[in-house]
XYZ file of C-alpha atoms in Angstrom:
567
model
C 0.000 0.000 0.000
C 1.151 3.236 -0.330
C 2.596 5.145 2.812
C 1.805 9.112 3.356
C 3.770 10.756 6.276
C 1.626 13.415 8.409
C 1.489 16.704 6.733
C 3.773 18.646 9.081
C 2.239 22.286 10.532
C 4.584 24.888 9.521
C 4.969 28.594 9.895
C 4.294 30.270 6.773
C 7.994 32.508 5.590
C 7.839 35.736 5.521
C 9.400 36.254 2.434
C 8.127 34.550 -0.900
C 9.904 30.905 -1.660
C 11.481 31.328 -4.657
C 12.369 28.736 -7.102
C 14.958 25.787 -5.420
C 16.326 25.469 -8.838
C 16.770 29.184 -10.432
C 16.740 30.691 -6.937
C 14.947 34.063 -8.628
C 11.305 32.825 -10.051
C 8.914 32.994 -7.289
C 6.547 31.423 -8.911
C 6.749 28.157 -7.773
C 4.493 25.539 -9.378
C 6.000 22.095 -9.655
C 8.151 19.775 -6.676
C 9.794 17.387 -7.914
C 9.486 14.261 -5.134
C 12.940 12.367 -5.853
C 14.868 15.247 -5.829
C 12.901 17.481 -2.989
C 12.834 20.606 -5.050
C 10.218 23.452 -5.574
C 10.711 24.548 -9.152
C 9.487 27.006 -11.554
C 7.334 26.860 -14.953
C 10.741 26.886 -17.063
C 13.074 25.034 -14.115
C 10.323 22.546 -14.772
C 10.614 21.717 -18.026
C 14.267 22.262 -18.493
C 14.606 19.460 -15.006
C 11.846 17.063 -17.149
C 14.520 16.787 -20.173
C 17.393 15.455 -18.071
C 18.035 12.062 -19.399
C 18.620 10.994 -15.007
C 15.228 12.638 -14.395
C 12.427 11.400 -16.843
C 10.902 8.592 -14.036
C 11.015 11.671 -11.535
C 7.885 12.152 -9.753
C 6.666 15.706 -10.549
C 3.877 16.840 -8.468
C 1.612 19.985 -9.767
C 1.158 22.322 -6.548
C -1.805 24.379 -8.521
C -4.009 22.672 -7.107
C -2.430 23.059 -3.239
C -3.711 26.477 -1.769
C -0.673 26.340 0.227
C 3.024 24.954 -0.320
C 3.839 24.413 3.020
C 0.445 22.442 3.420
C 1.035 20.323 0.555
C 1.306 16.210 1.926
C 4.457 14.668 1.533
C 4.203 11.261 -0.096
C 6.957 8.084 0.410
C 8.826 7.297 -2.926
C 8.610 3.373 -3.179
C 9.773 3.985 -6.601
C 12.990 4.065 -8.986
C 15.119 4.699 -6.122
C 18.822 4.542 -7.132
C 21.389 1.680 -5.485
C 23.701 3.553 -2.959
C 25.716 0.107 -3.622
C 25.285 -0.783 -7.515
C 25.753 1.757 -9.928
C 22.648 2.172 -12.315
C 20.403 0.309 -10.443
C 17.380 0.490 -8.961
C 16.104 -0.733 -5.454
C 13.332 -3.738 -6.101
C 13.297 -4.980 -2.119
C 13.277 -4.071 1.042
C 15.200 -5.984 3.784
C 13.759 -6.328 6.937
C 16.724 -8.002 8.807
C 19.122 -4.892 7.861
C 16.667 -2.496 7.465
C 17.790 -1.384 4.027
C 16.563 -0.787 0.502
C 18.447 -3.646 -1.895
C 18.659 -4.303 -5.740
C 18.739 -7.591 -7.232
C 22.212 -7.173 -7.127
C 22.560 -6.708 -3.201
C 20.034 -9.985 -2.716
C 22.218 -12.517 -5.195
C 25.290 -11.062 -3.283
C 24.197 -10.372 0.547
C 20.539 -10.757 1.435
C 20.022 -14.197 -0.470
C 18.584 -15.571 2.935
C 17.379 -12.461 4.597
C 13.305 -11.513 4.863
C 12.818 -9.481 2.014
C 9.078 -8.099 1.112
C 7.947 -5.820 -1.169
C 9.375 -1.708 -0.763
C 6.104 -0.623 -0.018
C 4.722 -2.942 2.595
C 8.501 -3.636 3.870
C 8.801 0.602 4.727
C 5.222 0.181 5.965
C 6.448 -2.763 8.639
C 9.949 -1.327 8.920
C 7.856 2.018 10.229
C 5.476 0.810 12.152
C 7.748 -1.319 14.196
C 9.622 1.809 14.513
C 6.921 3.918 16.211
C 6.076 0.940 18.001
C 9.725 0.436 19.301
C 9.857 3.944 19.862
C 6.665 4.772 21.862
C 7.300 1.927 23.775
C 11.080 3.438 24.836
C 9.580 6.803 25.180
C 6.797 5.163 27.509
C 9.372 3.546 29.412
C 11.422 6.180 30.024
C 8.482 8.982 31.225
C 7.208 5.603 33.379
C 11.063 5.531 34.738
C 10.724 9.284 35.330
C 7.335 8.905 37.531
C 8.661 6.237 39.378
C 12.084 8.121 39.935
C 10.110 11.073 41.132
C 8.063 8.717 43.251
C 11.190 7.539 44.893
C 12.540 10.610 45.519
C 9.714 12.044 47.270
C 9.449 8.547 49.352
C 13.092 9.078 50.145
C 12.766 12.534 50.696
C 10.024 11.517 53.278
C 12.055 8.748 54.965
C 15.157 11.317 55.543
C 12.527 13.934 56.927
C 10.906 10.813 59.044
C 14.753 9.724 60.465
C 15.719 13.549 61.459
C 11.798 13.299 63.590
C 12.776 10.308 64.621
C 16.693 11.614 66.270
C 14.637 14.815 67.751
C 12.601 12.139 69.676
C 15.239 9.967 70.318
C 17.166 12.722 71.637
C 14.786 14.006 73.849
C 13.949 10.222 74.816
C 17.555 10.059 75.822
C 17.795 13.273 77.625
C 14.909 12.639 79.421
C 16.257 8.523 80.546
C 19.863 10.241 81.566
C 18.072 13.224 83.740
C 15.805 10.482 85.581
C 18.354 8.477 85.667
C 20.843 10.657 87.326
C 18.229 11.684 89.426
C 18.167 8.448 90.998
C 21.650 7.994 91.063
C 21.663 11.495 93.403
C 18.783 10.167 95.386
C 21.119 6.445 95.885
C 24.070 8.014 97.270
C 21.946 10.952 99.487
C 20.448 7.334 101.242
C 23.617 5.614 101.056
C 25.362 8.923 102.947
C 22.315 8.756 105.281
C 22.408 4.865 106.278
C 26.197 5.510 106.813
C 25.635 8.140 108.981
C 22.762 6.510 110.792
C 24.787 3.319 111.492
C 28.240 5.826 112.353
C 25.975 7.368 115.080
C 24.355 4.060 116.464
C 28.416 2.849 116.888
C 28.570 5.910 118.351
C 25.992 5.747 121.075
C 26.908 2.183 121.895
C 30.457 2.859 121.982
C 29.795 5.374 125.300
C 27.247 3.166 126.421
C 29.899 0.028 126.976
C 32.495 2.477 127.824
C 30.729 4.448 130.437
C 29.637 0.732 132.198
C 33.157 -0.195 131.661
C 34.235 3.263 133.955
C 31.991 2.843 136.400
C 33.123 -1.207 136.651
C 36.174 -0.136 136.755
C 35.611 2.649 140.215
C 34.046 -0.368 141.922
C 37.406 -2.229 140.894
C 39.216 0.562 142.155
C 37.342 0.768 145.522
C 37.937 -2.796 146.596
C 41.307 -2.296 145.812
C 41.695 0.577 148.516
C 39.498 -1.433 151.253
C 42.697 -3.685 151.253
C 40.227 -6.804 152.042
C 40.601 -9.986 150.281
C 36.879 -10.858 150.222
C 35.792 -7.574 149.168
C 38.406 -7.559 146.353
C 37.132 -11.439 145.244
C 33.583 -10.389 145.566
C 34.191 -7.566 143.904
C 35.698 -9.206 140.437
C 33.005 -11.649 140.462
C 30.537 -8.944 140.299
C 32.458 -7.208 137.403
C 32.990 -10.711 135.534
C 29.839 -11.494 135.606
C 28.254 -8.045 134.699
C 30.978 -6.841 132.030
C 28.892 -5.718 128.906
C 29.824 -7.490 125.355
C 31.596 -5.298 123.303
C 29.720 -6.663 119.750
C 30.313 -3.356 117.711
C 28.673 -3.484 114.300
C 31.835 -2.963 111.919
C 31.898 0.217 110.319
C 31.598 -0.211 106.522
C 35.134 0.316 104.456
C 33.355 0.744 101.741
C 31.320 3.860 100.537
C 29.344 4.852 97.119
C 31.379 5.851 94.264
C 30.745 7.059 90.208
C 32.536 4.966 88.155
C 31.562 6.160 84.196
C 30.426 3.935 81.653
C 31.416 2.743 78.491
C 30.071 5.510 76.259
C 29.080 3.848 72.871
C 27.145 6.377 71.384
C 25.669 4.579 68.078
C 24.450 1.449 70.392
C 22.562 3.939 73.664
C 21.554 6.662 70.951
C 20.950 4.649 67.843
C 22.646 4.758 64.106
C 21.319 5.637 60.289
C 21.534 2.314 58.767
C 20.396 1.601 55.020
C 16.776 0.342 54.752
C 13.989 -0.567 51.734
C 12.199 2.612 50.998
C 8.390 1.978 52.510
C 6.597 2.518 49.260
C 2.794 3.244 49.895
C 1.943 -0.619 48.205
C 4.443 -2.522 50.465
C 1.625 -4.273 51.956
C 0.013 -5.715 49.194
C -0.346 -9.623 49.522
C -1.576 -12.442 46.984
C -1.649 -15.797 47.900
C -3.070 -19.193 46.914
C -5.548 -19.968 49.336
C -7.222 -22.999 47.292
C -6.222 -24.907 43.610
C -8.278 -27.048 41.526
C -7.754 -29.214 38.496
C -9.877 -28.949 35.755
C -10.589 -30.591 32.521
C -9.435 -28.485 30.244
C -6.211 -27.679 28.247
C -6.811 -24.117 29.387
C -9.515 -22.452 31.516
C -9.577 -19.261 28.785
C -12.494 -17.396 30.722
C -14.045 -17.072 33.502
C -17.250 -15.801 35.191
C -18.014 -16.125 38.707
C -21.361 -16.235 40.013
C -20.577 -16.694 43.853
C -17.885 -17.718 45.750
C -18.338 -21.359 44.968
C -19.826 -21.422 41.284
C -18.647 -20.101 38.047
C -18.456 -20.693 34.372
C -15.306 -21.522 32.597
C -14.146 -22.092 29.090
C -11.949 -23.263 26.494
C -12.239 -21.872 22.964
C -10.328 -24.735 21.099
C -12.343 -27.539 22.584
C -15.736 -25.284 22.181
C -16.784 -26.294 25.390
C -18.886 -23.723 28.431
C -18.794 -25.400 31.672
C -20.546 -24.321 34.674
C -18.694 -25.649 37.811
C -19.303 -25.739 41.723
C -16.152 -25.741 44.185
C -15.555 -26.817 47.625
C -13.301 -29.135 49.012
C -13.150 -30.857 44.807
C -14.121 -29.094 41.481
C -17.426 -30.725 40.301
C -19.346 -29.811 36.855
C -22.556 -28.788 36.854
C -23.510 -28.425 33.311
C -22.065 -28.787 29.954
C -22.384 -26.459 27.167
C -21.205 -26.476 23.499
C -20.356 -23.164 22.577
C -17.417 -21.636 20.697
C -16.460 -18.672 23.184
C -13.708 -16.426 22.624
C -15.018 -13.974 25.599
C -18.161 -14.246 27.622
C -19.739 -11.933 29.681
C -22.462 -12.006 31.994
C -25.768 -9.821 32.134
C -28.885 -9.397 34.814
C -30.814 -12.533 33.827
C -27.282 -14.992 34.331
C -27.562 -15.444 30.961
C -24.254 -15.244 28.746
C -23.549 -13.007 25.946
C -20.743 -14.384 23.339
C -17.923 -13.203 21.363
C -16.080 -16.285 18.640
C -14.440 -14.108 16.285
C -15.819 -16.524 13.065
C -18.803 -15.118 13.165
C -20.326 -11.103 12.886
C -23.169 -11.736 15.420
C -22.596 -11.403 19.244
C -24.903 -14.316 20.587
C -26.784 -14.959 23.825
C -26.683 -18.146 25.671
C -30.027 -19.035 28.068
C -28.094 -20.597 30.620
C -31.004 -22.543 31.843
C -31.796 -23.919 28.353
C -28.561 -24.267 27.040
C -30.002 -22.271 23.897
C -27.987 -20.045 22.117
C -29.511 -17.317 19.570
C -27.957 -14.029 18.028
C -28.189 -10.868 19.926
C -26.736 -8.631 17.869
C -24.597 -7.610 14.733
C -21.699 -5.875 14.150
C -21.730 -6.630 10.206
C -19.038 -6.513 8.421
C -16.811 -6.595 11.653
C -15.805 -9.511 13.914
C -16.620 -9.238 17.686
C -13.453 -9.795 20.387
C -13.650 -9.006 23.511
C -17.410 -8.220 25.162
C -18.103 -6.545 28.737
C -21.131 -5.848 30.263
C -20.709 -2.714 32.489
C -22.799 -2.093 36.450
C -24.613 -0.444 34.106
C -25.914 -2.835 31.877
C -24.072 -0.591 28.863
C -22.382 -3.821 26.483
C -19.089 -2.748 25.553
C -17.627 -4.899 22.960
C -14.151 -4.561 20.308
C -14.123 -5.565 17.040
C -12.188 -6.072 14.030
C -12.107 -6.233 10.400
C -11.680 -9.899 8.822
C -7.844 -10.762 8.671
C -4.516 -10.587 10.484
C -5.302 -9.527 14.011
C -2.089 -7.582 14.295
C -0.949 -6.090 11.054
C -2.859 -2.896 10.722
C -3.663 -1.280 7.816
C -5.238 1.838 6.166
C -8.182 -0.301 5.626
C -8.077 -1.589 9.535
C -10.787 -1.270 11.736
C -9.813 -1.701 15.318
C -12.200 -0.274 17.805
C -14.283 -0.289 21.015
C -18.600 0.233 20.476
C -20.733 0.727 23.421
C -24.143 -1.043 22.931
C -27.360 -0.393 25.233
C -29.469 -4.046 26.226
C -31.502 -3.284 23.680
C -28.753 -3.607 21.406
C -28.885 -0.019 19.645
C -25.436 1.881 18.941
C -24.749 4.499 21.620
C -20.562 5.551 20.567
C -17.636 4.114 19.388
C -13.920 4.847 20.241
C -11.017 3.647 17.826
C -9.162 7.125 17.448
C -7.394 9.256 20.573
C -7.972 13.115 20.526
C -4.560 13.262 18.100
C -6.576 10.981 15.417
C -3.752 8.181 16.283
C -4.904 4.700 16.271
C -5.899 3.445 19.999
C -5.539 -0.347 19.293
C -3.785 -2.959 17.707
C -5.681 -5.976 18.520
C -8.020 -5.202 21.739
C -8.939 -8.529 23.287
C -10.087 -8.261 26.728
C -12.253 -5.532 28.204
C -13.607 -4.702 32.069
C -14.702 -1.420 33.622
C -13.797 0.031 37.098
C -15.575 2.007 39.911
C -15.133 5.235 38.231
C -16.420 3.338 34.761
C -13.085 4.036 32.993
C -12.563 1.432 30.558
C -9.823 -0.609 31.032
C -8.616 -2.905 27.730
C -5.836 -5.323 26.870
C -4.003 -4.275 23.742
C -2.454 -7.110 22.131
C 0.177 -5.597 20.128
C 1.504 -9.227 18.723
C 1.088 -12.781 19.751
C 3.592 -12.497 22.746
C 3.452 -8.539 23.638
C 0.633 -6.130 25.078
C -0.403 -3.444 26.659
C -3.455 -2.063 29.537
C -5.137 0.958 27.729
C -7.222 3.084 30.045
C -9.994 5.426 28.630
C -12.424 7.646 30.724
C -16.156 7.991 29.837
C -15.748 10.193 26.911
C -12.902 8.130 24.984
C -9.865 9.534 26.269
C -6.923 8.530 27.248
C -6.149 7.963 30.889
C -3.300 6.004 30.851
C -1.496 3.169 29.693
C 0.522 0.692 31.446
C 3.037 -1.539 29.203
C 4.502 -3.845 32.037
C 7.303 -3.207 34.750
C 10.520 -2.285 34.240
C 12.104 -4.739 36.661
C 10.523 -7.815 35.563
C 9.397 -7.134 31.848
C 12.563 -6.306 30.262
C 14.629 -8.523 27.482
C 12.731 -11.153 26.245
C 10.763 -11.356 29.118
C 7.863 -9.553 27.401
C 4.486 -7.802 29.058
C 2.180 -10.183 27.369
C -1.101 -9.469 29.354
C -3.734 -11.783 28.837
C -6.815 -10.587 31.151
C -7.578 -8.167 33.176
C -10.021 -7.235 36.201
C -10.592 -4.504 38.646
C -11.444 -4.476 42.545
C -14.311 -2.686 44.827
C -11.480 -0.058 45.588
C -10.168 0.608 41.776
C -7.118 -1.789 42.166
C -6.285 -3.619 38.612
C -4.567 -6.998 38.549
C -3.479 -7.904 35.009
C -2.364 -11.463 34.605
C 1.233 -11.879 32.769
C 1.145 -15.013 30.936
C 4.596 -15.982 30.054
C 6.459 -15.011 33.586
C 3.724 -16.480 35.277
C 3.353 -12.715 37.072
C 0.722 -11.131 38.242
C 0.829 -7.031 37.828
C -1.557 -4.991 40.549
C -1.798 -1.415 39.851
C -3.376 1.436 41.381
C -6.237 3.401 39.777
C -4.403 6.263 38.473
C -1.507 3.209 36.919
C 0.917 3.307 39.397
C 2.562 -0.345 40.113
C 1.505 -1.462 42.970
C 3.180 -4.273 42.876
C 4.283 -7.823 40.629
C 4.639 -10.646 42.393
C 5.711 -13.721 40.539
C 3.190 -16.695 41.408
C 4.972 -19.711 40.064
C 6.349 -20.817 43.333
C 2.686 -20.627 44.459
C 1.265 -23.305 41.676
C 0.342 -20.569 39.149
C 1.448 -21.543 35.335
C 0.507 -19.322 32.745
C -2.255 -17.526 33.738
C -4.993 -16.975 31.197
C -7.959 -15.730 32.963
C -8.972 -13.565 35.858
C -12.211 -12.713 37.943
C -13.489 -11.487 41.249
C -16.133 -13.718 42.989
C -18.784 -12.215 45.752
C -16.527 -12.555 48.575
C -13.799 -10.365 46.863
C -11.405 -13.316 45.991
C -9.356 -13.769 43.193
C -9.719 -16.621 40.285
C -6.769 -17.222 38.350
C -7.585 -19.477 35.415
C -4.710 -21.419 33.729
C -3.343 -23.291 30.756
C -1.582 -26.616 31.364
C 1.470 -25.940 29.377
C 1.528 -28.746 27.835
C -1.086 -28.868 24.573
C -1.040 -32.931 25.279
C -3.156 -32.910 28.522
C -5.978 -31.683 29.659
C -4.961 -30.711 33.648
C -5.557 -26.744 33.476
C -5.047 -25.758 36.736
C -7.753 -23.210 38.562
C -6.525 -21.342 41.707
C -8.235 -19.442 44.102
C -6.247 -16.221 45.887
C -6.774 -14.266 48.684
C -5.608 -10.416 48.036
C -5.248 -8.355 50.790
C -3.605 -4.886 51.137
């Protein structure tokens, strides 16, 4: 197909262009698209008679109010060799990104992938803008979060000098009570001391004044000169002499002997710790796991906590199934599903992409019957809002990620009566807003919230508010969704409080994310049981349902878990 770049918005000169060619003829009527030159009436004609110009593009700007308006188109055509001398590029090679002549294939790119100029330029571009946006997305989404971290660190410095000022004061207040008491133990040791120095005291003249007055009545019977008196006398003193049982005087007395001073262990120290983002305590974890029948469980809609409907599109199979302590099937239904969704009644509406009719299942009967049209398109992904508004993508027929000019890739908003109330496929810059939209669900605000599938193995969570605009997009985290470790997203669903959780199919990850598309966090389930998760939804009692393929396209052991989130 042919390729037209934007027209580019540019100040008009102030000065007339004059001719590119002449440089003195202002008026310019001809560009010449090989060469990039505005020319003149008579540069015209003398440029058309140059034997290296006569398959030059000439393009007539009469008919262009404006020059600087006029659309520039991609030459696919008669484009010179930079390698072979007189000839003319015929391919385009995709793995070297270069235009080649037959000479350059035979030669070098023999073996290479080689398509047409046109459609090759076409790929090489959009893979380009693709590569591109996504780097560009990556790096504002590296920007947020470093701003994010920087405010949380900012925040955690601010928090530790709060936290010294109260430790400091903590401490001065521990060493003033605690010197207080220290004062207080030696005033009482100083006052038992002196309390026990004058007891000793008192006793001490108690024994000695006895001891005096024994010792007069010695001293008499000594002068009497009497034998008897003298005996009598010393038995009397024997027998009466007071014990001298002194309480010893302590040699020891209160004294201040400093401690150790290690600062960092009685005050505290700045050590490095995780900055306490505002998701830290986010938890998901397998409370319950089931095996089912199927080679994957590719939807799922809960009815309760116990009972839901699963299914597999390849087998064409809809089963309704009861859990408890084992996985039982209620009912079997034979339906090709590629999404399901689930309105008042409890009856199904159904997307299969082979058809142009969206079709409603009577779950009671089993019966299923068209519901609407979306002729010439092909329905993909259906949703049925709190409001009973059916939102539903669709697609031309064809490649469900090479896009065209001809490409039709958009969302349509349906009432239960089935009439058309809008349709969003282009953002407010008239840019394309998907590739291949395959899942749909709406939040608490009623934002819709879409996976993108940009190829088989790589997608993306677009976000639109009520009118159609962008809100944002998330294309997977920068830790875990880097190299070939792709964000392929494969469902998506949102909480009572506006949390997302998109399932990652290939890491066996599960991405939450705030509202506004902040991460929240990605935890990695595999060491939980989780294998490629392929479908998500949120029962009655706020639990999670993580549908799953088996991995292996041999058996039919799809694994269905059942996770408690809390945060």
């Amino acid at each position: 197909m042919a390729y037209a770049l934007r027209p580019q918005s540019v100040r008009r000169a102030q000065e007339q262009k004059k001719c590119e060619l002449c440089e003195t003829d202002t008026k310019i009527q001809y560009r010449c698209v090989q060469c990039q030159k505005y020319m003149c009436e008579k540069c015209n004609k003398i440029h058309l008679n140059v034997q290296t110009s006569d398959k030059h593009e000439i393009i007539n700007l009469r008919s262009y109010q404006d020059i600087q308006d006029t659309q520039t188109f991609m030459v696919t055509q008669n484009i010179p060799c930079d390698t072979h001398e007189k000839k003319v590029c015929v391919k385009c090679c995709l793995d070297c990104f270069e235009l080649v002549c037959e000479d350059c294939i035979v030669e070098t790119h023999r073996e290479h992938l080689l398509e047409e100029i046109n459609e090759g330029c076409d790929d090489v571009i959009m893979m380009t803008q693709a590569r591109l946006s996504k780097d560009l997305w990556f790096c504002e989404s590296e920007s947020k979060q470093l701003q994010t971290l920087s405010q949380m660190c900012s925040l955690s410095y601010d928090n530790a000098k709060k936290k010294i000022e109260v430790r400091e004061k903590e401490i001065k207040e521990a060493i003033k009570i605690y010197v207080n008491q220290l004062r207080a133990q030696v005033e009482t040791n100083k006052c038992n001391v002196e309390k026990q120095r004058k007891t000793s005291e008192k006793k001490i003249r108690d024994i000695t004044e006895i001891l005096r007055d024994k010792e007069s009545q010695f001293k008499k019977s000594k002068e009497s000169n009497r034998a008897d008196k003298i005996i009598k006398t010393i038995r009397e003193i024997n027998n009466n002499l007071p014990s001298l049982d002194f309480h010893p005087f302590p040699h020891q007395a209160s004294d201040f002997i400093p401690g150790d001073i290690t600062t960092s262990v009685l005050f505290g120290s700045l050590q490095s710790q995780p900055i306490k983002m505002e998701h830290s305590n986010i938890d998901l974890k397998v409370v319950k796991s089931y095996n089912t029948e199927f080679k994957s469980v590719d939807r799922l809609l809960t009815l309760d906590h116990k009972t839901a409907w699963i299914s597999n599109f390849h087998e064409n199979t809809l089963s309704k199934i009861n859990i408890d302590d084992n996985i039982r099937t209620v009912k079997n239904i034979s339906a090709l599903a590629f999404d399901i969704s689930l309105i008042a009644s409890k009856d199904i509406l159904l997307s299969s992409v082979d058809s142009t009719n969206v079709n409603l299942l009577t779950t009671d009967t089993g019966e299923i019957k068209p519901f609407l049209s979306v002729s010439p398109l092909i329905p993909i992904g259906i949703h049925v809002t709190k409001y009973n508004e059916i939102i539903l993508s669709v697609k031309e027929v064809g490649d469900s990620f090479k896009l065209t000019d001809k490409s039709c890739r958009k969302l349509i908003i349906f009432g239960m009566d089935g009439k058309h109330k809008k349709s969003y496929k282009y953002d407010q810059h008239k840019q394309r807003l998907f590739t291949f939209p395959e899942r749909i669900t709406s939040n608490v605000n009623n934002d819709i919230l879409v996976i993108d599938s940009k190829s088989s193995h790589e997608g993306r969570v677009v976000v639109l508010d009520k009118v159609g605009h962008i809100k944002w997009i998330y294309q997977g985290n920068l830790q875990i969704n880097s190299g070939e470790k792709l964000f392929n997203p494969l469902d998506i669903v949102s909480t009572s409080v506006g949390h997302v959780i998109v399932c990652d199919v290939f890491i066996h990850a599960l991405h939450v994310l705030s509202g506004q598309g902040d991460v929240l966090t990605c935890t990695f389930m595999e060491d939980q049981g989780i294998i490629y998760p392929w479908s998500l939804d949120i029962d009655t009692s706020g639990q999670l349902w993580v549908g799953c393929e088996s991995g292996d396209s041999k058996t039919c052991d799809a694994n269905l878990h059942i996770v408690k989130f809390s945060s």
